[in-house]
Coordinates of C-alpha atoms in Angstrom, one line a residue:
X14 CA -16.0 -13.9 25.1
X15 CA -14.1 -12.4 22.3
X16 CA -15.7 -13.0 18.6
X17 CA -13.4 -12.4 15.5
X18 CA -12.9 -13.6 11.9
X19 CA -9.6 -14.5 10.2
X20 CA -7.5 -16.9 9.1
X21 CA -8.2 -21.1 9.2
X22 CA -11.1 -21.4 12.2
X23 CA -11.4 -24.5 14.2
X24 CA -12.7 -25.5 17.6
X25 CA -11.3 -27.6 20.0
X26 CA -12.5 -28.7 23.4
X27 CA -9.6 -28.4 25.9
X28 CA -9.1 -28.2 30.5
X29 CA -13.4 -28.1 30.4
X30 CA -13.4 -25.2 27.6
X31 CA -14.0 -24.8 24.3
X32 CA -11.7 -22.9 22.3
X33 CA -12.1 -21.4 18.3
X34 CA -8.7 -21.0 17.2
X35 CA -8.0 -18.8 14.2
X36 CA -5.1 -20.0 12.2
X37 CA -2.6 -18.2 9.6
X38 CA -0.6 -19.8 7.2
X39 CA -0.1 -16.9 5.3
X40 CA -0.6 -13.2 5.9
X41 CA -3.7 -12.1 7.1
X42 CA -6.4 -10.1 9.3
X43 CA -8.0 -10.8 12.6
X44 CA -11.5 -8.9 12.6
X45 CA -12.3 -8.9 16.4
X46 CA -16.2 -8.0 16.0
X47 CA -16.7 -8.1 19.9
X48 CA -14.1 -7.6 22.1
X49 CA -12.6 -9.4 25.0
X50 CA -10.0 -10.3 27.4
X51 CA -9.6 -14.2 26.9
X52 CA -7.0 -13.9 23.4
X53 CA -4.2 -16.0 23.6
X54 CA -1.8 -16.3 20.8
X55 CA 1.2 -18.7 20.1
X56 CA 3.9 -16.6 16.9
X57 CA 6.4 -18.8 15.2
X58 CA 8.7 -17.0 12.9
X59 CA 10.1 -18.4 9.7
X60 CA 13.2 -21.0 9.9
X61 CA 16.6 -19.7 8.0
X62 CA 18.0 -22.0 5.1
X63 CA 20.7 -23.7 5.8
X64 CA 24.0 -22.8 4.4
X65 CA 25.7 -24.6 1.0
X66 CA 28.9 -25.2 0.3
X67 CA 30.0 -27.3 -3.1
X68 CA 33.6 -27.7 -1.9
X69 CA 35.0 -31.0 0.0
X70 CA 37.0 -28.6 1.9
X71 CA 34.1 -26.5 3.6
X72 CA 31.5 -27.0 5.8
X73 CA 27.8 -25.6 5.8
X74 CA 25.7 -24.9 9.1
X75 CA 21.8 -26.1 9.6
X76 CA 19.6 -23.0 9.9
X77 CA 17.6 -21.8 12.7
X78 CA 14.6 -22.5 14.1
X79 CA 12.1 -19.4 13.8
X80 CA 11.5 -17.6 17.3
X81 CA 8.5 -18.5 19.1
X82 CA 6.5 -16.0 21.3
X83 CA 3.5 -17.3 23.2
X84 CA 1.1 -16.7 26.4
X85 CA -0.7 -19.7 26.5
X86 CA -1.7 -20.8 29.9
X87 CA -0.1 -17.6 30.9
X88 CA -2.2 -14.3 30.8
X89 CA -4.1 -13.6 28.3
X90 CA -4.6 -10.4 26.6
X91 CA -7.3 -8.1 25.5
X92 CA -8.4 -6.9 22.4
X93 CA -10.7 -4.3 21.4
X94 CA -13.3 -4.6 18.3
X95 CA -11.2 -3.4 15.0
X96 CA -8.6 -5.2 12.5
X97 CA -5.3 -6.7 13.7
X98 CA -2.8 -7.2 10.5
X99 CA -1.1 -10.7 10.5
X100 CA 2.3 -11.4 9.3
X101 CA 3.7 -14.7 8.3
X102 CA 7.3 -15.6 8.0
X103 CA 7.9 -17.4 5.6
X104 CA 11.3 -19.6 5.8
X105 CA 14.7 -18.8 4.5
X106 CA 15.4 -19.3 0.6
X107 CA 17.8 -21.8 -0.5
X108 CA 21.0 -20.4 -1.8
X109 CA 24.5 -21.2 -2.4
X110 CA 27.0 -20.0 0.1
X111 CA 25.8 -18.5 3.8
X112 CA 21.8 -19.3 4.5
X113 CA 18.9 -16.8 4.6
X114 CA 17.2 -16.2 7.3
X115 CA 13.7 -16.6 7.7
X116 CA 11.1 -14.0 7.8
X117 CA 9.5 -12.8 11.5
X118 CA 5.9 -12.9 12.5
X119 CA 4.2 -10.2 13.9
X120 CA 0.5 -9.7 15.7
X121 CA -0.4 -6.8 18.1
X122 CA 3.0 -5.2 18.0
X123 CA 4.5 -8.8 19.0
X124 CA 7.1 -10.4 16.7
X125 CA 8.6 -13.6 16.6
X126 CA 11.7 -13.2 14.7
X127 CA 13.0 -15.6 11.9
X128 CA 16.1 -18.0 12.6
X129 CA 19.3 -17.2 11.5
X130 CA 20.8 -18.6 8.1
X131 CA 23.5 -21.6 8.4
X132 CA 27.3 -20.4 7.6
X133 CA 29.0 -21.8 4.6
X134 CA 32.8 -22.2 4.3
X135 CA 34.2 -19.8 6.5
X136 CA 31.0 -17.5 7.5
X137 CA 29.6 -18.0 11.1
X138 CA 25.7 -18.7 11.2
X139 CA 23.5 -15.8 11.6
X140 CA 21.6 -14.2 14.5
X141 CA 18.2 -14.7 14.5
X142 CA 14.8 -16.0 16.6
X143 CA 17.1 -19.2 16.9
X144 CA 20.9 -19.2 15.3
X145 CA 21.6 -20.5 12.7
X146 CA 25.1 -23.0 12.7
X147 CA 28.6 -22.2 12.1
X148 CA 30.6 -23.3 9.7
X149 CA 34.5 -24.5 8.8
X150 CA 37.1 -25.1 6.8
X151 CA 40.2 -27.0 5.5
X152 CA 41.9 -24.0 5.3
X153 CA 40.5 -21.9 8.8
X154 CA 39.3 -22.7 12.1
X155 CA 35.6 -23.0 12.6
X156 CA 32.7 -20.4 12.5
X157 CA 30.8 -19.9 15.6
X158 CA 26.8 -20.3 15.1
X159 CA 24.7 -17.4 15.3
X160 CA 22.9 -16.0 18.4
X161 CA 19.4 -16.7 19.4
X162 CA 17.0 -14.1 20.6
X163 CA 16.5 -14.2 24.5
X164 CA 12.8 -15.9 25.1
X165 CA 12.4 -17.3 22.0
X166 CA 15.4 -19.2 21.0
X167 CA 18.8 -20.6 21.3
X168 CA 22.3 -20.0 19.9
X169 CA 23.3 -21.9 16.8
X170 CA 26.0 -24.6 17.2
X171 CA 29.9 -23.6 16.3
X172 CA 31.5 -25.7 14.0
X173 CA 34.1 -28.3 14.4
X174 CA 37.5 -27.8 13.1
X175 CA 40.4 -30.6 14.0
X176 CA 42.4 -30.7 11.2
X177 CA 42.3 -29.9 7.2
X178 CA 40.6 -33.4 6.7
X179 CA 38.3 -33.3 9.7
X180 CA 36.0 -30.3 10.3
X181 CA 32.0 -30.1 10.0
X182 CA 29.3 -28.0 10.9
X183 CA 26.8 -26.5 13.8
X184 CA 23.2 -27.1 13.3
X185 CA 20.6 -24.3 14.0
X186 CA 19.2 -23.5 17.0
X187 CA 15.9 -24.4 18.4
X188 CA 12.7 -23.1 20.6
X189 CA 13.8 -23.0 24.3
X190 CA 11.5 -24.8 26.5
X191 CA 10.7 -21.2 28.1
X192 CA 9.4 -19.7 25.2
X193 CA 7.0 -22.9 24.4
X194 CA 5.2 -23.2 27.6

């Protein structure tokens, strides 16, 4: 059984086992002190902002869900005694116009990117661990929403563009069901 130190520890009893999980809300180190081949991990990468628009004429896209990479109840992986650098990404900061995407994740050479950032106006959301959505206007047609990362998330929506008095916008993407379990 693997030992290690790092981040939030907590136990819980789960299929006849008990399992210490090691939680990071914020960049860290796992300190495996003896190692193992039981480690299973579950990465979530920082969600993009959506986008902002102060114009009745415009529309602003939802931002994307972070990426998520995972093996549990898959195979696990091994780890050998030593330090293991955590990463955190953190979400997207508000802004005005197109959103920011959010930050990735990143254990054992694994990362789990950020989503995307929402379009504003006439900006298409951006690529990321999950899209985020596109945008539209009065005055163009609408924005598609960004693309999601194969096996940990999904495209952003595309706006909606009818006419100069009806048009709105995509929301982000999400986790796909694949990359959760």
């Amino acid at each position: 059984m693997t030992k290690a130190t790092g981040g939030s520890i907590s136990y819980i009893w789960d299929a006849g086992k008990l399992w210490r999980l090691h939680r990071f809300s914020s960049d860290g180190t796992l300190t495996v002190t003896e190692g193992g081949a039981d480690i299973e991990y579950f990465l979530v990468g920082g969600g993009g902002s959506g986008g902002r628009t102060s114009s009745s004429a415009t529309s602003a896209g939802g931002g994307g869900g972070g990426g998520v990479l995972t093996n549990t109840g898959g195979t696990a992986i091994t780890l050998a005694p030593g330090a293991y650098p955590i990463t955190v990404g953190v979400g997207g900061a508000g802004t005005t116009g197109a959103g920011n995407s959010g930050g990735n994740s990143t254990f054992n050479g694994l990362s789990a990117i950020g989503g995307g950032g929402g379009g504003a106006g006439s900006t298409a959301g951006k690529s990321g661990g999950s899209g985020g959505g596109g945008s539209s206007s009065s005055t163009s047609s609408a924005r598609v929403g960004g693309a999601g990362t194969a096996g940990q998330g999904n495209n952003g929506a595309t706006g909606s563009y009818t006419s100069s008095t009806q048009h709105s916008a995509g929301g982000g993407g999400g986790a796909s069901a694949s990359a959760v379990g």
